[in-house]
Structure formats: C-alpha cells, structure tokens
Amino acid sequence: MKKRGQKQSLKKMARFLLPYKRQLATVGILMVFLACFDLSLPLFNAYAIDHFIVPLQSGGLPVFALCYVGVVLLSAACTWIFVEQSTEIEMKVGRDLKRACFVHLQRLGADYYNKTSVGYILSRVMSDTSQISAVIAWSAVDMLWAAAYSIGVLVSLFVLNATLGLFVLCALPVLVAITVFFQKRIFRVGRDVRHQNALISSGFSEGITGAVTAKTLVIEKENYQEFQTVTAAYKKKAVYSAMLSGIYTPLAVFITSITAALILRQGGIYVEFMGMPLGTLSAGLAYASGLIDPMMNLARIISEGASALVNVERVHNLLTEPELITDSEAVQAHYGTPLAPKEENYPPMRGEVEFRDVSFRYPDGDDYVLEHFNLKVPAGTTVAIVGETGAGKSTLVNLVCRFFEPTSGQLLIDGEDYRARGQNWLHHGIGYVLQTPHLLSGTILDNLRYAAEDLPDEELKRRASLVYADRVADSLPGGWNTQVGEGGELLSSGQRQIISFARAVVKNPSILILDEATSSIDTQTEALITTATREILKGRTSFVIAHRLSTIRLADLILVVQDGKIVERGTHDQLMQSEGAYYQLYTLQFRSEKRSHHEE
C-alpha cells in the first residue's frame, strides 16, 4: 500500500515537470556529455604517459594540448549551461508547487483550517516544496551523471583490459545490495524527521502568535519544556538518519577503494610481466578510484531522494485534501471560480433566505445539529440568534455562508438552491463581521478597498464613517493611511472591530452577518454603532449573533439555541410572554447588568 501511495504521489508531482520537459531533457543530455568528457580525461592521461612520458619525447604535444584544452573548455561550457538551466528549473518548479498549494488552500473550506495548524500548512508550502524542487533540479540530474559515468567506467575498463573490468563488475552487486538495504531505512526515518520538523514549525508559529498570551499566563517555562521535548525527538530521529547515511557512505567508499587496490595489484603484475602499457594501468586505476565520486553521489542522492519521497507524500496529501464544498462544473463555467470569478454573470441578490426541511450534522459528528428545520426569512428581515456560550449559535450562520452544506434538504437564496449559483456569487453578497476580526496587512484604507476596490477613496471613507471608523482614523497619527500590522496587531481590539465592521458595511452586502460584532467595543461606542446599525440593517437581510440581549430587542425574529438545537422562535415580546428559555436568559442578564450599574 505504501508503494502504491508513493507511485500516486510521484504521478501527481510529475505534472509539475511537464512544462519543463525540454529543459530537463537538455540538462540530461548535458550530463551525459559531461560524463563523456570526464571519462575522456583518464584516456588523455594514458596517452600522455605512453606517448610522451615513457618514451621521453614531445612530438605531437601541441596538438595533444590543444585537444585537451578543447575538452576542458567544452566541459566548462556544459557545466555553466547545466547550472543555469537547473537553477531555473528549481525556481520554477518550486514556484509552481507553492502556487498549486496556495490555490488549493483557497478552495478548502473553514473545516480544514479549524482542524489544521498554521505551522503544519507552512511546513508543506515552504519547506517541502523547496526540498522537492531542489531534488528534481539537482539530485536527479546528478544521478544521471553518476549512472552514465559508472557505465562508462565499466565499458572503458573492459575495452582496456577485461580482467580489470571484472573487478569493477564484481563490486557493483555489493554496492547495489547495501544501497537497497539502507535506502528503505533512510526513507522510513526521513518520514519521522519531517513529521518532527512540522511539529517544530507549528510550535514556533504558536509561540510567536501567542507570545503575549504566554507572558500573561506566565507559561514560558511550560512552553520551553514542551519545545524541548519536540526538538529532542527531532534530534534523536535526525541523528539516527545521519548515522544511517554515515554508515552507508563509508561502506560505498570502502568497496570502491578495495576495488581500486585490486586493480592496482593485478594491473601492476600485467605491466611487469605481460607488457601492458603503463598508461592503461594509470587509466584503469583512475577509473576505479573515480568510481568513489559517483558512488558517493549515488549514496547522497538516494538519501536525499528517500527524504524527498516523504516531502512528495506530504505535498501530495495537501493537494489531494478533499474539498467539502465544491461547485459543479456547470456552475463554475457560468459563475467562475474563487480565483477567476465571472462577476458579470452574477444576478442581483435580494437577500431572501429559506431553510427547507434542512437536516445537518458536522462531517466529523454523529448527531444531527438540525433536523427537518424550516425557516423562511424575507428580504430585509433581521434575525437574531441567542443562546449560551457553546450552544451552537454559529451553525445557522455557517450554513447561510455555505461554510458547510445541509446534510439533507435545501437552503434557498432568493428562491433558488444556493448550490446552483456558486460560492462566489453567494459570498459576493454577504458581509460578515467576526467576533475576533482579522485585518489584512496594510493601511486602514487598504482594508476597506478589499471590500470594494472599485470605489473611490472618498466614498470608501463616507461609508466607513457610518459606523464611526472616521473616529478611529482621526485618533491615529497616520489617519486613514495608518498601518494596521499583521492581523491588525497595531490597533486596539476595539479599533480592529470597528474597522472590520466598516469593511463589511463598505461592501454594501445584501445579507449582513454580525457575530458578536460589538463585543470588543466600549459601551459608549457600542451605543453609537447600535444606532448606526439600525439604519444600516434597513433593507438588508441580517443575522445577528449577540451575547447582550438588549441589542436585539428590535429584531424581527429571535431564535433561541440550546445544545445545538433551536428551542424557541419569535419576537422579543412573544418570547417574553411565553416565559421560556429566552425569558430566563433575558431576565438573568438584565439583573446582572442592573447589579453591575448599581455597584458602579
């Protein structure tokens, strides 16, 4: 099964080489030429010994020198072209692999990012792809040179002297045997090393992004001990991998050295008693000794190749990670893809949402969160979703945004199943304000442009000012051109929330989703935004997840969620009169807020 998996992985990677098959063929031909040039040098030396050194004469030396220099220059030219082409192949294949990973990551749904760490993803996109491209560009062609040179040595020795050739021929099976033996073990250990490396990358990522949290919790020591455990495991595996390579390489050198010694002994006898030219012995000895370099190259390449197979598997697993949410080919042909949308074909969105006999359970869950759920939300309706923390308030929102799809039943937007119009069209018409907003690197204005890049700056500022983003800009030295930092780290949590809110408003969406949108804002600013929100929500369908029940009293429909189930629905007055779960939540929170105000 592992071998079949490796073959599938290699086939998947092969498509990244097809655009550069001519360059790869050129490099391959150059390596064969280089092997031939390298094979010719011992023959030049043999000729010089037999025709110039032994007879002590220099006739024909200028021609010989010219030919020798010509071969060296041709070898240098081939090497220069090879290095240039291989470098280009490495850079382009690495770029294509990273691009393919990035594109696929854009297609994967929210479920993948919920279960996968940043370090895990970065290790595959950056480290593994670079290792694969380096092995393809350099190690693979080095192996071709080593193979061509080894075959050439064998043929040359048999032509010069069959007995000398037999010594090398007998050594090859031994080299092949130890190579197969060590290759399997190096591959297995290489997989473990890569896994530990991914854990280290993940630890670094979490340590950096959570540095402030670690300091406030005073868990630096625990983080250090955990990191020590991971790096110790990595060290153990890496040392074992290096030990295997360290045993294999000297063994290969030892075998080739013994072969060279036997040739020297037997060749010396032939020169002394059978009249074999001294130049032939010199060439044979040079060829036998020269086997050390290709054998060491083969040892190194096989070790790198075994490790690279692990890289290939890891990248292949990423590229074949299934997409839970996909559009049909017909939908993609008409509406486009996330990276190539066809916005000119988007019909206008009114914002009517309907759950029609919807049942849903999460892909990794066994129990249904919704069962035969029906709800029709007319365009322009405000739906509030309330419940205790962890009750499952986000399930409905995730379905509306198509982060997940109904297990059965239909979810209709403007009277049509939203799977018939594609994710691009749906997300184009939705504005989403998260409880923990994430701003993109750049300025405040840059973040607003992401939502509506065609609008002029003044219109962007005007729309953003509806939720008081102008107050944030005016309070900062750079105004609208203030850098927000990675994730918005240069702004306070409240400022990030307001800019995130403004970004959603600037988009002018037909459906607006507010997930605890005012949780990080001070009470005074919240009151202002709540007033502005009432105007903004007019004419838009909105889903409001709120912890503070006082902010949703004017909602057209309130859904109460408990343990992942909708237990009540109605207006504020209706739910208060029924004195059920909503009544209990509202009165409990009202008393708590009243007590807090009294204490202040």
Coordinates of C-alpha atoms in Angstrom, one line a residue:
M1 CA 0.0 0.0 0.0
K2 CA 2.9 2.4 0.8
K3 CA 4.4 1.7 -2.6
R4 CA 1.1 2.3 -4.4
G5 CA 0.8 5.5 -2.4
Q6 CA 4.3 6.6 -3.4
K7 CA 3.5 5.9 -7.0
Q8 CA 0.4 8.0 -6.8
S9 CA 2.3 10.8 -5.1
L10 CA 5.0 10.7 -7.8
K11 CA 2.5 10.7 -10.6
K12 CA 0.8 13.8 -9.0
M13 CA 4.2 15.5 -8.9
A14 CA 5.0 14.5 -12.5
R15 CA 2.6 17.0 -13.9
F16 CA 4.6 19.9 -12.4
L17 CA 7.6 18.7 -14.6
L18 CA 5.8 18.6 -17.9
P19 CA 6.1 22.3 -18.6
Y20 CA 9.9 22.0 -18.3
K21 CA 10.4 18.7 -20.1
R22 CA 12.6 20.3 -22.7
Q23 CA 14.8 22.0 -20.1
L24 CA 15.0 18.7 -18.2
A25 CA 15.9 16.9 -21.4
T26 CA 18.6 19.5 -22.2
V27 CA 20.1 19.1 -18.7
G28 CA 20.0 15.3 -19.1
I29 CA 21.9 15.5 -22.4
L30 CA 24.4 17.9 -20.9
M31 CA 25.0 15.5 -18.0
V32 CA 25.7 12.6 -20.4
F33 CA 28.2 14.9 -22.3
L34 CA 29.8 15.8 -19.0
A35 CA 30.2 12.2 -18.1
C36 CA 31.8 11.5 -21.5
F37 CA 34.2 14.4 -21.0
D38 CA 35.1 13.1 -17.5
L39 CA 35.6 9.7 -19.0
S40 CA 38.0 11.0 -21.6
L41 CA 40.4 12.6 -19.2
P42 CA 42.0 9.3 -17.9
L43 CA 42.4 8.4 -21.6
F44 CA 44.2 11.6 -22.2
N45 CA 46.5 10.9 -19.3
A46 CA 47.1 7.4 -20.5
Y47 CA 48.0 8.7 -24.0
A48 CA 50.4 11.3 -22.5
I49 CA 52.1 8.6 -20.3
D50 CA 52.6 6.1 -23.2
H51 CA 53.5 8.7 -25.9
F52 CA 55.3 11.5 -24.1
I53 CA 56.5 10.5 -20.6
V54 CA 57.7 6.9 -21.0
P55 CA 59.4 7.5 -24.4
L56 CA 60.7 10.9 -23.3
Q57 CA 59.7 12.6 -26.5
S58 CA 57.4 15.6 -27.3
G59 CA 56.3 15.1 -30.9
G60 CA 52.6 15.9 -31.3
L61 CA 52.4 17.5 -27.9
P62 CA 50.9 20.9 -29.2
V63 CA 48.1 19.0 -30.9
F64 CA 47.5 16.9 -27.8
A65 CA 47.5 20.0 -25.6
L66 CA 45.0 21.8 -27.9
C67 CA 42.6 18.8 -27.8
Y68 CA 42.9 18.5 -24.1
V69 CA 42.2 22.3 -23.6
G70 CA 39.2 22.0 -26.0
V71 CA 37.7 19.2 -24.0
V72 CA 38.1 21.1 -20.7
L73 CA 36.5 24.2 -22.3
L74 CA 33.6 22.2 -23.6
S75 CA 33.2 20.6 -20.2
A76 CA 33.2 24.1 -18.6
A77 CA 30.6 25.3 -21.1
C78 CA 28.3 22.3 -20.4
T79 CA 28.7 22.9 -16.7
W80 CA 27.7 26.6 -17.0
I81 CA 24.6 25.8 -19.1
F82 CA 23.7 23.0 -16.7
V83 CA 23.9 25.2 -13.6
E84 CA 21.9 27.9 -15.3
Q85 CA 19.1 25.5 -16.5
S86 CA 19.0 23.6 -13.3
T87 CA 18.7 26.8 -11.2
E88 CA 15.8 27.9 -13.4
I89 CA 14.1 24.5 -13.1
E90 CA 14.4 24.6 -9.3
M91 CA 13.0 28.1 -9.0
K92 CA 10.1 27.5 -11.5
V93 CA 9.1 24.0 -10.1
G94 CA 9.2 25.4 -6.6
R95 CA 7.1 28.4 -7.6
D96 CA 4.5 26.1 -9.4
L97 CA 4.3 23.8 -6.3
K98 CA 3.8 26.7 -3.9
R99 CA 1.2 28.3 -6.3
A100 CA -0.7 25.0 -6.6
C101 CA -0.7 24.6 -2.8
F102 CA -1.9 28.2 -2.3
V103 CA -4.7 27.8 -4.9
H104 CA -5.9 24.6 -3.3
L105 CA -5.8 26.2 0.1
Q106 CA -8.1 28.9 -1.2
R107 CA -10.6 26.3 -2.2
L108 CA -10.6 24.4 1.1
G109 CA -13.4 25.2 3.5
A110 CA -13.4 26.5 7.0
D111 CA -13.4 23.0 8.4
Y112 CA -9.9 22.4 7.2
Y113 CA -8.5 25.5 8.9
N114 CA -10.4 24.6 12.1
K115 CA -8.5 21.3 12.4
T116 CA -5.1 22.2 10.8
S117 CA -2.4 24.3 12.4
V118 CA -0.6 27.1 10.7
G119 CA 2.8 25.5 11.2
Y120 CA 1.6 22.3 9.6
I121 CA 0.5 24.2 6.5
L122 CA 3.6 26.4 6.3
S123 CA 5.9 23.4 6.6
R124 CA 4.3 21.9 3.5
V125 CA 4.0 25.0 1.4
M126 CA 7.5 26.4 2.1
S127 CA 9.9 23.6 3.3
D128 CA 8.6 20.6 1.5
T129 CA 8.1 22.2 -1.9
S130 CA 11.6 23.7 -1.8
Q131 CA 13.1 20.3 -1.0
I132 CA 11.2 18.6 -3.9
S133 CA 12.3 21.3 -6.4
A134 CA 15.9 21.0 -5.3
V135 CA 16.0 17.3 -5.6
I136 CA 14.4 17.4 -9.1
A137 CA 16.7 20.2 -10.4
W138 CA 20.0 18.9 -8.9
S139 CA 19.9 15.4 -7.4
A140 CA 18.0 13.8 -10.3
V141 CA 20.5 15.0 -12.9
D142 CA 23.4 14.2 -10.6
M143 CA 22.1 10.7 -10.5
L144 CA 22.0 10.6 -14.3
W145 CA 25.7 11.8 -14.5
A146 CA 26.7 9.2 -11.9
A147 CA 24.9 6.4 -13.7
A148 CA 26.4 7.4 -17.1
Y149 CA 29.8 7.8 -15.7
S150 CA 29.7 4.4 -13.9
I151 CA 28.5 2.6 -17.0
G152 CA 31.2 4.4 -19.0
V153 CA 33.9 3.3 -16.5
L154 CA 32.8 -0.3 -16.8
V155 CA 32.8 -0.2 -20.6
S156 CA 36.1 1.6 -20.8
L157 CA 37.8 -0.9 -18.4
F158 CA 36.5 -3.9 -20.4
V159 CA 37.9 -2.2 -23.6
L160 CA 41.2 -1.5 -22.0
N161 CA 41.5 -4.8 -20.1
A162 CA 38.7 -7.4 -19.5
T163 CA 40.2 -8.6 -16.2
L164 CA 40.3 -5.1 -14.7
G165 CA 36.7 -4.6 -15.8
L166 CA 35.7 -7.8 -14.0
F167 CA 36.9 -6.4 -10.7
V168 CA 34.5 -3.4 -11.1
L169 CA 31.7 -5.7 -12.3
C170 CA 32.0 -7.8 -9.2
A171 CA 31.9 -4.8 -6.9
L172 CA 28.6 -3.4 -8.4
P173 CA 26.2 -6.1 -6.9
V174 CA 27.6 -5.4 -3.5
L175 CA 27.1 -1.7 -3.9
V176 CA 23.5 -2.3 -5.1
A177 CA 22.7 -4.6 -2.2
I178 CA 23.9 -2.2 0.5
T179 CA 22.1 0.7 -1.3
V180 CA 18.8 -1.1 -1.3
F181 CA 19.3 -2.1 2.4
F182 CA 20.0 1.4 3.6
Q183 CA 17.5 3.2 1.2
K184 CA 14.5 1.6 2.9
R185 CA 15.6 2.5 6.4
I186 CA 16.6 6.1 5.4
F187 CA 13.2 6.6 3.9
R188 CA 11.3 5.5 7.0
V189 CA 13.5 7.6 9.3
G190 CA 13.1 10.5 6.9
R191 CA 9.4 10.4 7.2
D192 CA 9.7 10.7 11.0
V193 CA 12.2 13.5 10.7
R194 CA 9.8 15.5 8.5
H195 CA 7.0 14.9 10.9
Q196 CA 9.0 16.2 13.9
N197 CA 10.1 19.2 11.8
A198 CA 6.4 20.0 11.2
L199 CA 5.8 19.9 14.9
I200 CA 8.7 22.3 15.5
S201 CA 7.3 24.7 12.8
S202 CA 3.9 24.5 14.5
G203 CA 5.5 25.2 17.9
F204 CA 7.3 28.3 16.5
S205 CA 4.2 29.6 14.9
E206 CA 2.1 29.2 18.0
G207 CA 4.9 30.6 20.2
I208 CA 5.1 33.7 18.1
T209 CA 1.4 34.4 17.6
G210 CA 0.6 33.6 21.2
A211 CA 3.6 35.3 22.8
V212 CA 1.5 37.9 24.7
T213 CA -0.8 35.2 26.0
A214 CA 2.1 33.1 27.2
K215 CA 3.5 36.1 29.1
T216 CA 0.3 37.0 30.7
L217 CA -0.3 33.4 31.8
V218 CA 3.4 33.0 32.8
I219 CA 3.8 29.7 30.9
E220 CA 7.1 30.4 29.3
K221 CA 8.7 27.6 31.3
E222 CA 6.0 25.1 30.2
N223 CA 6.3 26.2 26.5
Y224 CA 10.0 25.8 26.8
Q225 CA 9.8 22.3 28.2
E226 CA 7.3 21.3 25.5
F227 CA 9.5 22.7 22.8
Q228 CA 12.5 20.9 24.4
T229 CA 10.6 17.6 24.1
V230 CA 9.7 18.1 20.5
T231 CA 13.2 19.2 19.5
A232 CA 14.8 16.3 21.4
A233 CA 12.6 13.9 19.5
Y234 CA 13.7 15.6 16.3
K235 CA 17.3 15.4 17.3
K236 CA 17.0 11.7 18.0
K237 CA 15.4 11.0 14.6
A238 CA 17.8 13.3 12.7
V239 CA 20.9 11.8 14.4
Y240 CA 19.7 8.3 13.5
S241 CA 19.1 9.3 9.9
A242 CA 22.6 10.9 9.8
M243 CA 24.0 7.7 11.3
L244 CA 22.5 5.6 8.5
S245 CA 23.9 7.9 5.9
G246 CA 27.2 8.0 7.8
I247 CA 27.4 4.2 7.7
Y248 CA 26.3 3.8 4.0
T249 CA 28.7 6.4 2.6
P250 CA 31.9 4.9 4.1
L251 CA 30.8 1.4 3.1
A252 CA 30.4 2.6 -0.5
V253 CA 33.8 4.3 -0.4
F254 CA 35.4 1.2 1.2
I255 CA 34.2 -1.1 -1.5
T256 CA 35.4 1.2 -4.3
S257 CA 38.8 1.6 -2.5
I258 CA 39.2 -2.2 -2.3
T259 CA 38.3 -2.4 -6.0
A260 CA 41.0 0.2 -6.8
A261 CA 43.5 -1.7 -4.7
L262 CA 42.8 -5.0 -6.6
I263 CA 43.2 -3.2 -9.9
L264 CA 46.5 -1.7 -8.8
R265 CA 47.8 -5.1 -7.7
Q266 CA 46.6 -7.0 -10.8
G267 CA 47.5 -4.2 -13.2
G268 CA 51.0 -4.0 -11.7
I269 CA 51.5 -7.7 -12.5
Y270 CA 50.3 -7.1 -16.1
V271 CA 52.7 -4.2 -16.5
E272 CA 55.6 -6.1 -15.0
F273 CA 55.2 -9.5 -16.7
M274 CA 52.8 -9.2 -19.6
G275 CA 53.8 -5.9 -21.2
M276 CA 50.6 -4.0 -20.5
P277 CA 51.2 -0.3 -21.2
L278 CA 51.7 1.8 -18.1
G279 CA 49.1 4.3 -19.4
T280 CA 46.5 1.5 -19.4
L281 CA 47.2 0.8 -15.7
S282 CA 47.0 4.5 -15.0
A283 CA 43.6 4.8 -16.7
G284 CA 42.3 1.7 -15.0
L285 CA 43.4 3.0 -11.6
A286 CA 41.9 6.4 -12.3
Y287 CA 38.6 4.8 -13.4
A288 CA 38.4 2.6 -10.3
S289 CA 39.3 5.4 -8.0
G290 CA 37.0 7.7 -9.9
L291 CA 34.1 5.4 -9.0
I292 CA 34.2 6.8 -5.5
D293 CA 32.7 10.1 -6.6
P294 CA 29.7 8.7 -8.5
M295 CA 29.1 6.1 -5.7
M296 CA 29.2 8.9 -3.1
N297 CA 26.9 10.9 -5.3
L298 CA 24.6 8.0 -5.6
A299 CA 24.7 7.5 -1.9
R300 CA 23.9 11.1 -1.2
I301 CA 21.2 11.3 -3.9
I302 CA 19.5 8.1 -2.7
S303 CA 19.4 9.5 0.8
E304 CA 18.1 12.8 -0.4
G305 CA 15.6 11.0 -2.7
A306 CA 14.3 8.9 0.1
S307 CA 13.8 12.1 2.2
A308 CA 12.2 13.8 -0.8
L309 CA 9.7 11.0 -1.2
V310 CA 8.4 12.0 2.3
N311 CA 8.2 15.6 1.0
V312 CA 6.3 14.4 -2.0
E313 CA 3.9 12.5 0.1
R314 CA 3.2 15.4 2.4
V315 CA 2.6 17.9 -0.5
H316 CA 0.5 15.3 -2.3
N317 CA -1.6 14.9 0.8
L318 CA -2.2 18.6 0.9
L319 CA -3.0 18.9 -2.8
T320 CA -5.4 16.0 -2.5
E321 CA -7.1 17.2 0.6
P322 CA -10.8 16.9 -0.3
E323 CA -12.9 20.0 -0.8
L324 CA -16.1 19.5 1.2
I325 CA -17.8 22.5 -0.5
T326 CA -17.5 22.5 -4.3
D327 CA -19.4 23.9 -7.2
S328 CA -20.5 21.8 -10.2
E329 CA -18.6 22.2 -13.5
A330 CA -21.7 23.9 -15.0
V331 CA -21.9 26.4 -12.1
Q332 CA -18.1 27.1 -12.4
A333 CA -18.5 27.6 -16.2
H334 CA -21.1 30.3 -15.6
Y335 CA -20.1 31.9 -12.4
G336 CA -16.4 31.3 -12.3
T337 CA -14.1 30.1 -9.5
P338 CA -12.8 31.9 -6.4
L339 CA -9.6 32.9 -8.2
A340 CA -11.4 33.6 -11.6
P341 CA -14.9 34.9 -10.8
K342 CA -17.3 35.9 -13.6
E343 CA -19.0 38.8 -11.8
E344 CA -20.7 40.0 -14.9
N345 CA -22.9 36.9 -14.7
Y346 CA -23.9 37.4 -11.1
P347 CA -27.7 38.1 -10.7
P348 CA -28.6 40.7 -8.1
M349 CA -29.2 39.4 -4.6
R350 CA -32.4 40.4 -2.8
G351 CA -31.5 38.6 0.4
E352 CA -34.4 36.2 0.9
V353 CA -33.2 33.1 2.8
E354 CA -35.2 29.9 3.3
F355 CA -34.3 26.7 5.1
R356 CA -36.4 24.0 3.5
D357 CA -36.5 20.7 5.5
V358 CA -32.9 21.1 6.4
S359 CA -31.1 18.5 8.5
F360 CA -27.4 18.9 9.3
R361 CA -24.6 17.3 11.1
Y362 CA -20.9 18.2 11.0
P363 CA -18.7 16.0 8.9
D364 CA -16.9 14.6 12.0
G365 CA -20.0 14.3 14.1
D366 CA -22.6 11.6 14.6
D367 CA -25.5 13.6 16.0
Y368 CA -27.7 16.0 13.9
V369 CA -27.5 19.6 14.9
L370 CA -30.6 20.5 12.9
E371 CA -33.3 18.1 11.9
H372 CA -36.1 18.9 9.4
F373 CA -35.6 22.6 10.1
N374 CA -37.8 25.0 8.2
L375 CA -37.5 28.8 8.2
K376 CA -38.3 31.5 5.7
V377 CA -36.5 34.8 6.1
P378 CA -38.0 37.5 3.8
A379 CA -35.5 40.0 2.3
G380 CA -34.8 42.9 4.7
T381 CA -35.6 40.8 7.8
T382 CA -33.4 40.9 10.9
V383 CA -32.9 37.5 12.6
A384 CA -31.2 37.4 16.0
I385 CA -29.7 34.2 17.3
V386 CA -29.2 33.9 21.0
G387 CA -28.1 31.3 23.5
E388 CA -25.4 30.4 26.0
T389 CA -21.8 30.2 25.0
G390 CA -21.2 27.0 23.1
A391 CA -24.9 26.4 22.4
G392 CA -24.3 26.2 18.6
K393 CA -25.4 29.7 17.5
S394 CA -22.9 29.7 14.6
T395 CA -24.4 26.6 12.9
L396 CA -27.1 28.6 11.1
V397 CA -24.7 31.3 10.1
N398 CA -22.2 28.7 8.8
L399 CA -24.9 27.1 6.7
V400 CA -26.1 30.5 5.3
C401 CA -22.5 31.4 4.3
R402 CA -22.1 27.8 2.9
F403 CA -19.1 27.1 5.0
F404 CA -21.0 23.9 5.4
E405 CA -23.9 22.5 3.4
P406 CA -27.1 20.8 4.6
T407 CA -26.7 17.1 5.0
S408 CA -30.2 16.9 3.6
G409 CA -32.8 19.4 2.5
Q410 CA -32.2 22.7 0.7
L411 CA -31.1 26.2 1.6
L412 CA -32.5 28.7 -0.8
I413 CA -31.4 32.2 -1.5
D414 CA -33.9 34.3 -3.4
G415 CA -36.0 31.2 -4.1
E416 CA -33.2 29.1 -5.6
D417 CA -30.9 26.5 -4.1
Y418 CA -27.7 28.3 -3.4
R419 CA -25.6 25.5 -4.8
A420 CA -27.0 26.3 -8.3
R421 CA -25.3 29.8 -8.2
G422 CA -21.9 29.1 -6.7
Q423 CA -19.9 30.2 -3.7
N424 CA -18.6 33.3 -5.5
W425 CA -22.0 34.8 -6.1
L426 CA -23.1 34.0 -2.5
H427 CA -20.0 35.4 -0.8
H428 CA -20.1 38.5 -3.0
G429 CA -23.4 39.4 -1.5
I430 CA -22.6 38.6 2.2
G431 CA -20.9 40.9 4.7
Y432 CA -19.5 39.2 7.8
V433 CA -18.3 40.8 11.0
L434 CA -16.5 38.3 13.1
Q435 CA -16.3 38.3 16.9
T436 CA -12.5 38.2 16.6
P437 CA -11.8 40.3 13.5
H438 CA -8.8 39.7 11.3
L439 CA -7.4 42.7 9.4
L440 CA -5.1 42.2 6.4
S441 CA -1.6 43.8 6.4
G442 CA -1.6 47.3 5.0
T443 CA -3.4 50.6 5.9
I444 CA -6.9 51.2 7.1
L445 CA -7.8 52.3 3.7
D446 CA -6.3 49.2 2.1
N447 CA -8.5 47.1 4.3
L448 CA -11.6 49.0 3.1
R449 CA -10.5 48.6 -0.5
Y450 CA -10.5 44.8 -0.2
A451 CA -14.3 45.0 0.2
A452 CA -14.9 47.4 -2.7
E453 CA -11.8 48.0 -4.8
D454 CA -13.7 50.0 -7.5
L455 CA -15.0 52.7 -5.1
P456 CA -13.1 56.0 -4.9
D457 CA -11.4 56.7 -1.6
E458 CA -13.8 59.4 -0.6
E459 CA -16.8 57.1 -1.0
L460 CA -15.0 54.4 1.0
K461 CA -14.4 56.9 3.8
R462 CA -18.0 58.1 3.7
R463 CA -19.4 54.6 4.0
A464 CA -17.0 53.6 6.7
S465 CA -17.9 56.7 8.7
L466 CA -21.4 55.4 9.1
V467 CA -20.1 53.1 11.8
Y468 CA -17.6 55.7 13.1
A469 CA -14.5 54.4 11.5
D470 CA -13.5 58.0 10.9
R471 CA -13.1 58.4 14.7
V472 CA -10.6 55.6 14.7
A473 CA -8.7 57.1 11.7
D474 CA -8.7 60.6 13.3
S475 CA -7.3 59.3 16.6
L476 CA -4.3 57.8 14.8
P477 CA -1.2 59.7 13.6
G478 CA -1.4 58.4 10.1
G479 CA -5.2 58.8 9.8
W480 CA -6.7 56.5 7.1
N481 CA -3.2 55.6 5.9
T482 CA -2.2 54.2 9.3
Q483 CA -0.6 50.7 9.0
V484 CA -2.7 48.1 10.9
G485 CA 0.1 45.5 11.1
E486 CA -0.2 41.7 10.7
G487 CA -3.8 40.7 11.6
G488 CA -4.4 44.3 12.9
E489 CA -2.0 43.9 15.8
L490 CA -1.0 47.6 15.8
L491 CA -4.6 48.6 16.6
S492 CA -6.5 48.0 19.8
S493 CA -9.2 45.2 19.8
G494 CA -11.9 47.8 19.7
Q495 CA -10.4 49.7 16.8
R496 CA -9.9 46.4 14.9
Q497 CA -13.6 45.6 15.5
I498 CA -14.8 49.0 14.2
I499 CA -12.6 48.7 11.0
S500 CA -13.9 45.2 10.5
F501 CA -17.4 46.5 10.9
A502 CA -16.7 49.3 8.4
R503 CA -15.2 46.8 5.9
A504 CA -18.4 44.8 5.9
V505 CA -20.6 48.0 5.5
V506 CA -18.4 49.3 2.7
K507 CA -19.1 46.1 0.8
N508 CA -22.8 47.1 0.7
P509 CA -24.0 43.5 1.1
S510 CA -27.5 42.2 0.7
I511 CA -27.0 39.8 3.6
L512 CA -25.2 41.1 6.7
I513 CA -24.0 38.7 9.5
L514 CA -22.9 40.2 12.8
D515 CA -21.2 37.6 15.1
E516 CA -20.8 39.4 18.5
A517 CA -19.8 42.4 16.4
T518 CA -19.7 44.8 19.3
S519 CA -18.1 42.5 21.9
S520 CA -14.8 44.4 21.8
I521 CA -16.1 47.9 21.8
D522 CA -16.6 50.2 24.8
T523 CA -20.1 50.9 25.9
Q524 CA -20.2 54.5 24.5
T525 CA -19.0 53.5 21.1
E526 CA -21.4 50.5 21.1
A527 CA -24.3 52.7 21.7
L528 CA -23.3 54.9 18.7
I529 CA -22.8 51.8 16.5
T530 CA -26.0 50.2 17.6
T531 CA -27.9 53.4 16.5
A532 CA -26.0 53.4 13.2
T533 CA -26.6 49.7 12.8
R534 CA -30.4 50.1 12.8
E535 CA -30.1 52.4 9.8
I536 CA -27.6 50.1 8.1
L537 CA -29.8 47.0 8.5
K538 CA -32.8 48.6 6.9
G539 CA -33.5 46.9 3.6
R540 CA -30.9 44.2 4.3
T541 CA -31.3 40.7 5.5
S542 CA -29.3 40.2 8.6
F543 CA -28.3 37.5 11.0
V544 CA -27.2 38.9 14.4
I545 CA -25.5 36.6 16.9
A546 CA -25.4 38.6 20.2
H547 CA -24.5 37.9 23.7
R548 CA -26.0 41.2 25.0
L549 CA -29.7 40.6 24.6
S550 CA -30.5 44.3 24.9
T551 CA -29.0 44.8 21.5
I552 CA -31.5 42.6 19.7
R553 CA -34.9 43.6 21.1
L554 CA -35.9 45.1 17.8
A555 CA -35.1 42.0 15.7
D556 CA -38.0 40.8 13.5
L557 CA -37.3 37.2 14.6
I558 CA -35.3 35.8 17.5
L559 CA -34.1 32.2 17.5
V560 CA -33.0 30.6 20.8
V561 CA -30.4 27.9 20.6
Q562 CA -29.6 25.3 23.3
D563 CA -27.3 22.3 22.9
G564 CA -27.2 22.8 19.2
K565 CA -31.0 22.8 18.8
I566 CA -33.4 25.7 18.2
V567 CA -35.8 25.5 21.1
E568 CA -37.7 28.8 20.7
R569 CA -38.5 31.3 18.0
G570 CA -40.5 34.6 17.9
T571 CA -40.3 38.3 18.6
H572 CA -38.9 39.7 21.8
D573 CA -42.4 40.4 23.2
Q574 CA -43.7 36.9 22.2
L575 CA -40.8 35.2 23.8
M576 CA -41.0 37.2 27.0
Q577 CA -44.7 36.4 27.3
S578 CA -44.0 32.6 26.9
E579 CA -41.5 32.8 29.8
G580 CA -39.4 30.1 28.4
A581 CA -35.6 29.8 27.7
Y582 CA -35.4 33.3 26.2
Y583 CA -37.2 34.8 29.2
Q584 CA -34.8 33.1 31.6
L585 CA -31.7 34.4 29.6
Y586 CA -33.0 37.9 29.3
T587 CA -34.1 38.4 32.9
L588 CA -30.9 36.8 34.2
Q589 CA -28.7 39.1 32.1
F590 CA -30.9 42.1 32.9
R591 CA -30.5 41.5 36.6
S592 CA -26.7 41.1 36.2
E593 CA -26.3 44.3 34.2
K594 CA -28.5 46.2 36.7
R595 CA -26.4 44.9 39.6
S596 CA -23.2 46.0 37.8
H597 CA -24.6 49.5 37.2
H598 CA -25.7 49.7 40.8
E599 CA -22.2 48.7 42.0
E600 CA -20.6 51.3 39.8

